[in-house]
Amino acid sequence: CADNKKYRIGVSQCSQDDWRKKMNDEIQREIMLHEDATVEIRSADDNSAKQIADLHYFVDNDFDIIIVSPNEAAALTPVIDDIYRKGIPVVVFDRNINSDSYTARIGVNDYDLGRSAAHYAINILGKSPTAIEIFGLPGSTPAEDRHVGFEEKFRANGGEILGSAPGNWNQDTAEHVADSMLRLHPDVDLIFAHNDRMAIGASEVAKRLGRDSIRIIGIDAAPLIGIQAVADGVIDATFLYPTEGYRLIQTALAILKGEHYDRETVIPASSAVDSTNSDILLLQNETLEAETDKMTLLKRQIDDYWDQHSSQTILFYACIVI
Ligand code: FRU
């Protein structure tokens, strides 16, 4: 840019997992296209205290903008309120806070995702099915919203939720929870897990307990985990939870440069990924990865070219001076 300013963008992720890795890769790819910006991504490893420390790190080190996916809404809201009030722009994405102290927010309609999951369940199971629910992390907004959407739609069609317990978004906890709930409910038709990792864990437990006929639905559809699990018949369906890392960087830069941006972006819920479309989606992903690799290579070659070009130019002028 004109004054050579490098915009420093801090990204605070609440967790580290397949879904976030996909998003972080998208962020890193997008930043390659902006010579005037750098990004640093920190992960809080599911720990709200660590995330608060990460946010302080960005403030103390004079980052120009902070992008944050808050682990738990209640724990993170006061800190984000405070940063926003100091005048530092904040973009909240994926998980929300309990206030509107942000410059922009980008999220998915999790309530609709829950409804879509219930709609799919009713379609495959018929009227009046029973379910157990493996909840995400209580107090994180996608879990709360997916729960409400699912429960409403499932109940409206005569479905009954026999039990619901937190799996905290991770596979190990989900396995414990699935084990006790499946033993408690020997005839349940469906497991609805708030993400694919937990759905895959529940599937392993169901298999161990000889409960092969139980249907299992997750959310995320990260290609190598969720969609692969559907293609392998480990779970029945998943729903795409878009990552769109590029959008975060574009929004942050628009804010910093005083350009137009949307304060609220709600990405609509998607339709199901199941055995009818999982293979084609995996294939599409392979093509996309190959194209992305080519783009990365091209960018590296251009950078190398410019590096060589500028060192040769320096050498040339040095020779003239001598
Ligand atoms: C990834 C994740 C996803 C889930 C999302 C909700 O960290 O746990 O599996 O859909 O966060 O915020």
mmCIF file of C-alpha atoms and ligand atoms in Angstrom:
data_model
loop_
_atom_site.group_PDB
_atom_site.id
_atom_site.type_symbol
_atom_site.label_atom_id
_atom_site.label_comp_id
_atom_site.label_asym_id
_atom_site.label_seq_id
_atom_site.Cartn_x
_atom_site.Cartn_y
_atom_site.Cartn_z
ATOM 1 C CA CYS A 1 0.000 0.000 0.000
ATOM 2 C CA ALA A 2 0.980 3.608 -0.450
ATOM 3 C CA ASP A 3 2.662 4.141 2.914
ATOM 4 C CA ASN A 4 3.952 0.568 3.045
ATOM 5 C CA LYS A 5 1.934 -0.116 6.165
ATOM 6 C CA LYS A 6 1.760 -3.727 7.173
ATOM 7 C CA TYR A 7 -1.552 -4.419 8.826
ATOM 8 C CA ARG A 8 -1.096 -6.906 11.677
ATOM 9 C CA ILE A 9 -4.055 -9.221 12.122
ATOM 10 C CA GLY A 10 -4.362 -11.407 15.231
ATOM 11 C CA VAL A 11 -6.570 -14.501 15.045
ATOM 12 C CA SER A 12 -7.613 -16.153 18.298
ATOM 13 C CA GLN A 13 -8.935 -19.672 17.735
ATOM 14 C CA CYS A 14 -10.603 -21.417 20.668
ATOM 15 C CA SER A 15 -9.487 -24.901 19.597
ATOM 16 C CA GLN A 16 -7.180 -26.856 17.367
ATOM 17 C CA ASP A 17 -8.774 -29.570 15.253
ATOM 18 C CA ASP A 18 -9.491 -30.665 11.682
ATOM 19 C CA TRP A 19 -12.197 -28.067 11.120
ATOM 20 C CA ARG A 20 -10.066 -25.205 12.425
ATOM 21 C CA LYS A 21 -7.026 -26.442 10.509
ATOM 22 C CA LYS A 22 -9.034 -26.129 7.302
ATOM 23 C CA MET A 23 -9.995 -22.588 8.275
ATOM 24 C CA ASN A 24 -6.437 -21.647 9.296
ATOM 25 C CA ASP A 25 -5.149 -22.919 5.943
ATOM 26 C CA GLU A 26 -7.705 -20.724 4.167
ATOM 27 C CA ILE A 27 -6.579 -17.732 6.262
ATOM 28 C CA GLN A 28 -2.916 -18.364 5.399
ATOM 29 C CA ARG A 29 -3.760 -18.717 1.705
ATOM 30 C CA GLU A 30 -5.743 -15.472 1.648
ATOM 31 C CA ILE A 31 -3.007 -13.529 3.425
ATOM 32 C CA MET A 32 -0.581 -14.529 0.639
ATOM 33 C CA LEU A 33 -2.616 -12.313 -1.676
ATOM 34 C CA HIS A 34 -2.198 -9.236 0.518
ATOM 35 C CA GLU A 35 1.348 -7.870 0.598
ATOM 36 C CA ASP A 36 0.226 -5.193 3.045
ATOM 37 C CA ALA A 37 -0.867 -7.568 5.800
ATOM 38 C CA THR A 38 0.457 -10.249 8.118
ATOM 39 C CA VAL A 39 -1.437 -12.652 10.347
ATOM 40 C CA GLU A 40 -0.661 -14.478 13.566
ATOM 41 C CA ILE A 41 -2.954 -17.303 14.651
ATOM 42 C CA ARG A 42 -3.069 -18.457 18.289
ATOM 43 C CA SER A 43 -5.019 -21.419 19.595
ATOM 44 C CA ALA A 44 -6.470 -21.553 23.111
ATOM 45 C CA ASP A 45 -6.795 -25.363 23.134
ATOM 46 C CA ASP A 46 -10.371 -25.243 24.473
ATOM 47 C CA ASN A 47 -9.275 -23.198 27.472
ATOM 48 C CA SER A 48 -11.033 -19.860 28.051
ATOM 49 C CA ALA A 49 -8.297 -18.567 30.408
ATOM 50 C CA LYS A 50 -5.682 -19.245 27.726
ATOM 51 C CA GLN A 51 -7.846 -17.494 25.154
ATOM 52 C CA ILE A 52 -8.093 -14.428 27.398
ATOM 53 C CA ALA A 53 -4.265 -14.436 27.638
ATOM 54 C CA ASP A 54 -4.032 -14.715 23.818
ATOM 55 C CA LEU A 55 -6.320 -11.699 23.421
ATOM 56 C CA HIS A 56 -4.187 -9.695 25.863
ATOM 57 C CA TYR A 57 -1.111 -10.705 23.864
ATOM 58 C CA PHE A 58 -2.620 -9.206 20.693
ATOM 59 C CA VAL A 59 -3.565 -5.986 22.515
ATOM 60 C CA ASP A 60 -0.202 -5.645 24.298
ATOM 61 C CA ASN A 61 1.634 -6.143 21.010
ATOM 62 C CA ASP A 62 -0.365 -3.472 19.160
ATOM 63 C CA PHE A 63 -2.100 -5.681 16.615
ATOM 64 C CA ASP A 64 -4.338 -3.591 14.344
ATOM 65 C CA ILE A 65 -7.365 -5.886 14.491
ATOM 66 C CA ILE A 66 -8.397 -9.019 16.387
ATOM 67 C CA ILE A 67 -10.431 -11.863 14.921
ATOM 68 C CA VAL A 68 -11.813 -14.183 17.587
ATOM 69 C CA SER A 69 -13.857 -17.362 17.911
ATOM 70 C CA PRO A 70 -14.765 -17.308 21.619
ATOM 71 C CA ASN A 71 -14.521 -20.646 23.428
ATOM 72 C CA GLU A 72 -17.314 -19.866 25.922
ATOM 73 C CA ALA A 73 -19.538 -16.827 25.490
ATOM 74 C CA ALA A 74 -19.827 -15.868 29.180
ATOM 75 C CA ALA A 75 -16.104 -16.108 29.941
ATOM 76 C CA LEU A 76 -14.961 -14.178 26.870
ATOM 77 C CA THR A 77 -17.629 -11.457 26.616
ATOM 78 C CA PRO A 78 -16.177 -9.030 29.232
ATOM 79 C CA VAL A 79 -12.671 -9.179 27.721
ATOM 80 C CA ILE A 80 -13.955 -8.644 24.182
ATOM 81 C CA ASP A 81 -16.238 -5.819 25.402
ATOM 82 C CA ASP A 82 -13.184 -4.192 26.905
ATOM 83 C CA ILE A 83 -10.999 -4.522 23.797
ATOM 84 C CA TYR A 84 -13.780 -3.168 21.589
ATOM 85 C CA ARG A 85 -14.301 -0.200 23.938
ATOM 86 C CA LYS A 86 -10.580 0.589 23.727
ATOM 87 C CA GLY A 87 -11.174 1.220 19.998
ATOM 88 C CA ILE A 88 -9.460 -1.899 18.663
ATOM 89 C CA PRO A 89 -11.595 -3.409 15.878
ATOM 90 C CA VAL A 90 -12.868 -6.926 16.637
ATOM 91 C CA VAL A 91 -14.304 -9.525 14.260
ATOM 92 C CA VAL A 92 -16.201 -12.306 16.031
ATOM 93 C CA PHE A 93 -16.637 -15.491 14.040
ATOM 94 C CA ASP A 94 -18.218 -18.948 14.434
ATOM 95 C CA ARG A 95 -18.921 -18.875 18.200
ATOM 96 C CA ASN A 96 -20.590 -15.707 19.453
ATOM 97 C CA ILE A 97 -20.400 -13.543 22.578
ATOM 98 C CA ASN A 98 -23.257 -12.314 24.795
ATOM 99 C CA SER A 99 -23.066 -8.705 23.624
ATOM 100 C CA ASP A 100 -22.694 -6.800 20.381
ATOM 101 C CA SER A 101 -19.225 -5.438 21.150
ATOM 102 C CA TYR A 102 -17.785 -6.218 17.770
ATOM 103 C CA THR A 103 -17.004 -4.395 14.556
ATOM 104 C CA ALA A 104 -18.215 -7.319 12.476
ATOM 105 C CA ARG A 105 -19.528 -10.796 13.073
ATOM 106 C CA ILE A 106 -19.406 -13.749 10.702
ATOM 107 C CA GLY A 107 -21.286 -16.883 11.665
ATOM 108 C CA VAL A 108 -23.414 -19.747 10.477
ATOM 109 C CA ASN A 109 -27.082 -20.164 11.331
ATOM 110 C CA ASP A 110 -26.618 -22.914 13.926
ATOM 111 C CA TYR A 111 -30.286 -22.949 14.869
ATOM 112 C CA ASP A 112 -31.141 -23.854 11.263
ATOM 113 C CA LEU A 113 -28.391 -26.477 11.234
ATOM 114 C CA GLY A 114 -30.080 -28.163 14.221
ATOM 115 C CA ARG A 115 -33.424 -28.001 12.427
ATOM 116 C CA SER A 116 -31.921 -29.479 9.255
ATOM 117 C CA ALA A 117 -30.466 -32.359 11.255
ATOM 118 C CA ALA A 118 -33.887 -33.055 12.807
ATOM 119 C CA HIS A 119 -35.586 -32.818 9.420
ATOM 120 C CA TYR A 120 -33.133 -35.342 7.986
ATOM 121 C CA ALA A 121 -33.648 -37.661 10.972
ATOM 122 C CA ILE A 122 -37.426 -37.598 10.575
ATOM 123 C CA ASN A 123 -37.030 -38.374 6.866
ATOM 124 C CA ILE A 124 -34.942 -41.473 7.430
ATOM 125 C CA LEU A 125 -36.669 -42.711 10.582
ATOM 126 C CA GLY A 126 -40.296 -41.786 9.998
ATOM 127 C CA LYS A 127 -42.617 -40.197 12.557
ATOM 128 C CA SER A 128 -42.046 -40.409 16.327
ATOM 129 C CA PRO A 129 -38.414 -41.543 16.512
ATOM 130 C CA THR A 130 -36.273 -41.401 19.660
ATOM 131 C CA ALA A 131 -32.842 -39.813 19.954
ATOM 132 C CA ILE A 132 -29.981 -39.148 22.271
ATOM 133 C CA GLU A 133 -28.060 -35.934 21.830
ATOM 134 C CA ILE A 134 -24.353 -35.397 22.348
ATOM 135 C CA PHE A 135 -24.072 -31.720 23.076
ATOM 136 C CA GLY A 136 -21.041 -29.533 22.193
ATOM 137 C CA LEU A 137 -19.457 -27.412 24.905
ATOM 138 C CA PRO A 138 -22.195 -25.942 27.123
ATOM 139 C CA GLY A 139 -21.977 -22.148 26.996
ATOM 140 C CA SER A 140 -20.566 -22.084 23.469
ATOM 141 C CA THR A 141 -23.208 -20.563 21.231
ATOM 142 C CA PRO A 142 -23.229 -23.099 18.345
ATOM 143 C CA ALA A 143 -23.994 -25.902 20.808
ATOM 144 C CA GLU A 144 -26.853 -23.987 22.422
ATOM 145 C CA ASP A 145 -28.346 -22.998 19.042
ATOM 146 C CA ARG A 146 -27.952 -26.430 17.408
ATOM 147 C CA HIS A 147 -29.696 -27.920 20.438
ATOM 148 C CA VAL A 148 -32.679 -25.565 20.292
ATOM 149 C CA GLY A 149 -33.131 -25.985 16.521
ATOM 150 C CA PHE A 150 -32.901 -29.758 16.689
ATOM 151 C CA GLU A 151 -35.180 -30.138 19.696
ATOM 152 C CA GLU A 152 -37.909 -27.884 18.279
ATOM 153 C CA LYS A 153 -38.077 -29.576 14.885
ATOM 154 C CA PHE A 154 -37.666 -33.111 16.230
ATOM 155 C CA ARG A 155 -40.416 -32.643 18.839
ATOM 156 C CA ALA A 156 -42.724 -30.979 16.328
ATOM 157 C CA ASN A 157 -42.633 -34.231 14.357
ATOM 158 C CA GLY A 158 -43.371 -36.451 17.340
ATOM 159 C CA GLY A 159 -39.708 -37.186 18.074
ATOM 160 C CA GLU A 160 -38.532 -37.671 21.627
ATOM 161 C CA ILE A 161 -35.075 -36.831 22.999
ATOM 162 C CA LEU A 162 -34.387 -39.460 25.655
ATOM 163 C CA GLY A 163 -31.148 -37.961 26.906
ATOM 164 C CA SER A 164 -28.697 -35.152 26.232
ATOM 165 C CA ALA A 165 -25.182 -34.772 27.659
ATOM 166 C CA PRO A 166 -22.139 -32.625 26.877
ATOM 167 C CA GLY A 167 -19.356 -34.117 24.763
ATOM 168 C CA ASN A 168 -17.511 -30.733 24.847
ATOM 169 C CA TRP A 169 -16.799 -30.960 21.085
ATOM 170 C CA ASN A 170 -14.218 -33.729 21.582
ATOM 171 C CA GLN A 171 -14.220 -37.401 20.703
ATOM 172 C CA ASP A 172 -13.027 -38.864 24.034
ATOM 173 C CA THR A 173 -15.687 -37.156 26.130
ATOM 174 C CA ALA A 174 -18.303 -38.090 23.525
ATOM 175 C CA GLU A 175 -17.339 -41.750 23.780
ATOM 176 C CA HIS A 176 -17.877 -41.778 27.558
ATOM 177 C CA VAL A 177 -21.174 -39.987 27.217
ATOM 178 C CA ALA A 178 -22.351 -42.253 24.378
ATOM 179 C CA ASP A 179 -21.419 -45.347 26.338
ATOM 180 C CA SER A 180 -23.538 -44.457 29.360
ATOM 181 C CA MET A 181 -26.469 -43.085 27.349
ATOM 182 C CA LEU A 182 -26.609 -46.101 25.017
ATOM 183 C CA ARG A 183 -26.637 -48.488 27.984
ATOM 184 C CA LEU A 184 -29.416 -46.439 29.562
ATOM 185 C CA HIS A 185 -31.526 -46.420 26.382
ATOM 186 C CA PRO A 186 -31.377 -49.847 24.699
ATOM 187 C CA ASP A 187 -33.914 -49.028 21.959
ATOM 188 C CA VAL A 188 -32.974 -45.547 20.848
ATOM 189 C CA ASP A 189 -33.106 -44.878 17.063
ATOM 190 C CA LEU A 190 -30.675 -42.009 16.609
ATOM 191 C CA ILE A 191 -27.605 -40.280 17.979
ATOM 192 C CA PHE A 192 -27.409 -36.610 17.104
ATOM 193 C CA ALA A 193 -23.922 -35.263 17.868
ATOM 194 C CA HIS A 194 -23.216 -31.534 17.570
ATOM 195 C CA ASN A 195 -20.058 -32.244 15.529
ATOM 196 C CA ASP A 196 -18.481 -35.054 13.511
ATOM 197 C CA ARG A 197 -15.651 -35.911 15.916
ATOM 198 C CA MET A 198 -18.235 -36.700 18.580
ATOM 199 C CA ALA A 199 -20.440 -38.543 16.058
ATOM 200 C CA ILE A 200 -17.485 -40.727 15.043
ATOM 201 C CA GLY A 201 -16.717 -41.459 18.720
ATOM 202 C CA ALA A 202 -20.352 -42.388 19.331
ATOM 203 C CA SER A 203 -20.289 -44.658 16.289
ATOM 204 C CA GLU A 204 -17.298 -46.561 17.664
ATOM 205 C CA VAL A 205 -19.086 -47.062 20.972
ATOM 206 C CA ALA A 206 -22.313 -48.152 19.258
ATOM 207 C CA LYS A 207 -20.345 -50.725 17.280
ATOM 208 C CA ARG A 208 -18.614 -51.996 20.432
ATOM 209 C CA LEU A 209 -21.998 -52.430 22.091
ATOM 210 C CA GLY A 210 -23.416 -54.265 19.058
ATOM 211 C CA ARG A 211 -25.857 -51.436 18.298
ATOM 212 C CA ASP A 212 -25.182 -51.363 14.553
ATOM 213 C CA SER A 213 -28.669 -50.308 13.487
ATOM 214 C CA ILE A 214 -28.587 -46.996 15.301
ATOM 215 C CA ARG A 215 -28.437 -43.991 12.925
ATOM 216 C CA ILE A 216 -25.860 -41.278 13.589
ATOM 217 C CA ILE A 217 -25.790 -37.643 12.461
ATOM 218 C CA GLY A 218 -22.990 -35.129 12.976
ATOM 219 C CA ILE A 219 -22.109 -31.595 11.845
ATOM 220 C CA ASP A 220 -19.043 -29.950 10.202
ATOM 221 C CA ALA A 221 -18.366 -32.009 7.039
ATOM 222 C CA ALA A 222 -14.638 -31.281 7.069
ATOM 223 C CA PRO A 223 -13.617 -33.409 4.076
ATOM 224 C CA LEU A 224 -11.064 -35.736 5.614
ATOM 225 C CA ILE A 225 -12.998 -36.381 8.803
ATOM 226 C CA GLY A 226 -16.763 -35.935 8.475
ATOM 227 C CA ILE A 227 -17.330 -36.554 4.773
ATOM 228 C CA GLN A 228 -14.884 -39.457 4.840
ATOM 229 C CA ALA A 229 -16.773 -40.937 7.815
ATOM 230 C CA VAL A 230 -20.002 -40.745 5.811
ATOM 231 C CA ALA A 231 -18.348 -42.318 2.756
ATOM 232 C CA ASP A 232 -16.998 -45.117 4.973
ATOM 233 C CA GLY A 233 -20.410 -45.742 6.523
ATOM 234 C CA VAL A 234 -19.167 -44.766 10.005
ATOM 235 C CA ILE A 235 -21.895 -42.133 10.348
ATOM 236 C CA ASP A 236 -25.078 -41.638 8.315
ATOM 237 C CA ALA A 237 -24.969 -37.928 7.589
ATOM 238 C CA THR A 238 -23.263 -34.652 8.341
ATOM 239 C CA PHE A 239 -24.009 -31.000 7.561
ATOM 240 C CA LEU A 240 -21.515 -28.553 6.143
ATOM 241 C CA TYR A 241 -20.321 -25.981 8.685
ATOM 242 C CA PRO A 242 -18.564 -23.518 6.375
ATOM 243 C CA THR A 243 -15.093 -22.318 7.341
ATOM 244 C CA GLU A 244 -14.550 -19.480 4.826
ATOM 245 C CA GLY A 245 -11.251 -18.300 6.331
ATOM 246 C CA TYR A 246 -10.699 -16.037 3.320
ATOM 247 C CA ARG A 247 -13.783 -14.030 4.305
ATOM 248 C CA LEU A 248 -12.296 -13.227 7.716
ATOM 249 C CA ILE A 249 -9.157 -11.707 6.222
ATOM 250 C CA GLN A 250 -11.072 -9.797 3.543
ATOM 251 C CA THR A 251 -13.432 -8.369 6.170
ATOM 252 C CA ALA A 252 -10.575 -7.440 8.522
ATOM 253 C CA LEU A 253 -8.753 -5.600 5.738
ATOM 254 C CA ALA A 254 -11.903 -3.808 4.598
ATOM 255 C CA ILE A 255 -12.397 -2.568 8.165
ATOM 256 C CA LEU A 256 -8.775 -1.432 8.464
ATOM 257 C CA LYS A 257 -8.820 0.371 5.101
ATOM 258 C CA GLY A 258 -12.182 2.048 5.674
ATOM 259 C CA GLU A 259 -13.826 0.102 2.848
ATOM 260 C CA HIS A 260 -17.331 -1.356 2.801
ATOM 261 C CA TYR A 261 -17.996 -4.475 4.891
ATOM 262 C CA ASP A 262 -21.094 -6.126 6.339
ATOM 263 C CA ARG A 263 -21.404 -5.856 10.096
ATOM 264 C CA GLU A 264 -23.392 -9.101 10.296
ATOM 265 C CA THR A 265 -22.797 -12.022 7.957
ATOM 266 C CA VAL A 266 -24.921 -15.081 8.634
ATOM 267 C CA ILE A 267 -24.053 -17.985 6.365
ATOM 268 C CA PRO A 268 -27.161 -20.133 5.795
ATOM 269 C CA ALA A 269 -27.315 -23.779 6.890
ATOM 270 C CA SER A 270 -26.602 -26.322 4.172
ATOM 271 C CA SER A 271 -28.262 -29.544 3.077
ATOM 272 C CA ALA A 272 -27.112 -32.976 4.191
ATOM 273 C CA VAL A 273 -23.998 -34.846 3.145
ATOM 274 C CA ASP A 274 -24.895 -38.527 3.095
ATOM 275 C CA SER A 275 -24.128 -41.648 1.073
ATOM 276 C CA THR A 276 -25.786 -40.087 -1.995
ATOM 277 C CA ASN A 277 -23.216 -37.294 -2.367
ATOM 278 C CA SER A 278 -20.208 -38.008 -0.112
ATOM 279 C CA ASP A 279 -18.072 -39.576 -2.870
ATOM 280 C CA ILE A 280 -18.511 -36.696 -5.285
ATOM 281 C CA LEU A 281 -17.748 -34.185 -2.527
ATOM 282 C CA LEU A 282 -14.537 -36.037 -1.666
ATOM 283 C CA LEU A 283 -13.542 -35.990 -5.311
ATOM 284 C CA GLN A 284 -14.268 -32.275 -5.571
ATOM 285 C CA ASN A 285 -12.148 -31.680 -2.508
ATOM 286 C CA GLU A 286 -9.225 -33.573 -4.045
ATOM 287 C CA THR A 287 -9.394 -31.377 -7.145
ATOM 288 C CA LEU A 288 -9.587 -28.248 -5.022
ATOM 289 C CA GLU A 289 -6.541 -29.322 -2.975
ATOM 290 C CA ALA A 290 -4.546 -29.992 -6.143
ATOM 291 C CA GLU A 291 -5.457 -26.555 -7.552
ATOM 292 C CA THR A 292 -4.576 -24.913 -4.244
ATOM 293 C CA ASP A 293 -1.169 -26.604 -4.208
ATOM 294 C CA LYS A 294 -0.516 -25.239 -7.691
ATOM 295 C CA MET A 295 -1.494 -21.736 -6.561
ATOM 296 C CA THR A 296 0.819 -21.949 -3.551
ATOM 297 C CA LEU A 297 3.675 -23.099 -5.773
ATOM 298 C CA LEU A 298 3.051 -20.277 -8.229
ATOM 299 C CA LYS A 299 3.079 -17.716 -5.438
ATOM 300 C CA ARG A 300 6.385 -19.125 -4.128
ATOM 301 C CA GLN A 301 7.907 -18.918 -7.617
ATOM 302 C CA ILE A 302 6.805 -15.293 -7.999
ATOM 303 C CA ASP A 303 8.243 -14.405 -4.569
ATOM 304 C CA ASP A 304 11.546 -16.121 -5.455
ATOM 305 C CA TYR A 305 11.654 -14.275 -8.750
ATOM 306 C CA TRP A 306 11.192 -10.907 -7.032
ATOM 307 C CA ASP A 307 13.780 -11.758 -4.368
ATOM 308 C CA GLN A 308 16.329 -12.612 -7.072
ATOM 309 C CA HIS A 309 15.361 -9.595 -9.121
ATOM 310 C CA SER A 310 15.823 -7.182 -6.216
ATOM 311 C CA SER A 311 19.168 -8.665 -5.151
ATOM 312 C CA GLN A 312 20.417 -8.454 -8.760
ATOM 313 C CA THR A 313 19.248 -4.842 -8.943
ATOM 314 C CA ILE A 314 21.133 -4.030 -5.735
ATOM 315 C CA LEU A 315 24.251 -5.747 -7.170
ATOM 316 C CA PHE A 316 23.894 -3.794 -10.407
ATOM 317 C CA TYR A 317 23.770 -0.424 -8.622
ATOM 318 C CA ALA A 318 26.596 -1.475 -6.297
ATOM 319 C CA CYS A 319 28.751 -2.163 -9.417
ATOM 320 C CA ILE A 320 27.914 1.218 -10.908
ATOM 321 C CA VAL A 321 28.890 2.990 -7.685
ATOM 322 C CA ILE A 322 32.192 1.061 -7.523
HETATM 323 C C1 FRU B 1 -14.243 -26.901 15.946
HETATM 324 C C2 FRU B 1 -15.613 -27.034 16.445
HETATM 325 C C3 FRU B 1 -16.473 -27.675 15.394
HETATM 326 C C4 FRU B 1 -17.799 -27.115 15.711
HETATM 327 C C5 FRU B 1 -17.415 -25.706 16.039
HETATM 328 C C6 FRU B 1 -18.393 -25.000 16.861
HETATM 329 O O1 FRU B 1 -13.409 -26.318 16.904
HETATM 330 O O2 FRU B 1 -15.623 -27.775 17.627
HETATM 331 O O3 FRU B 1 -16.394 -29.063 15.428
HETATM 332 O O4 FRU B 1 -18.700 -27.227 14.686
HETATM 333 O O5 FRU B 1 -16.190 -25.782 16.697
HETATM 334 O O6 FRU B 1 -17.919 -23.769 17.260
#
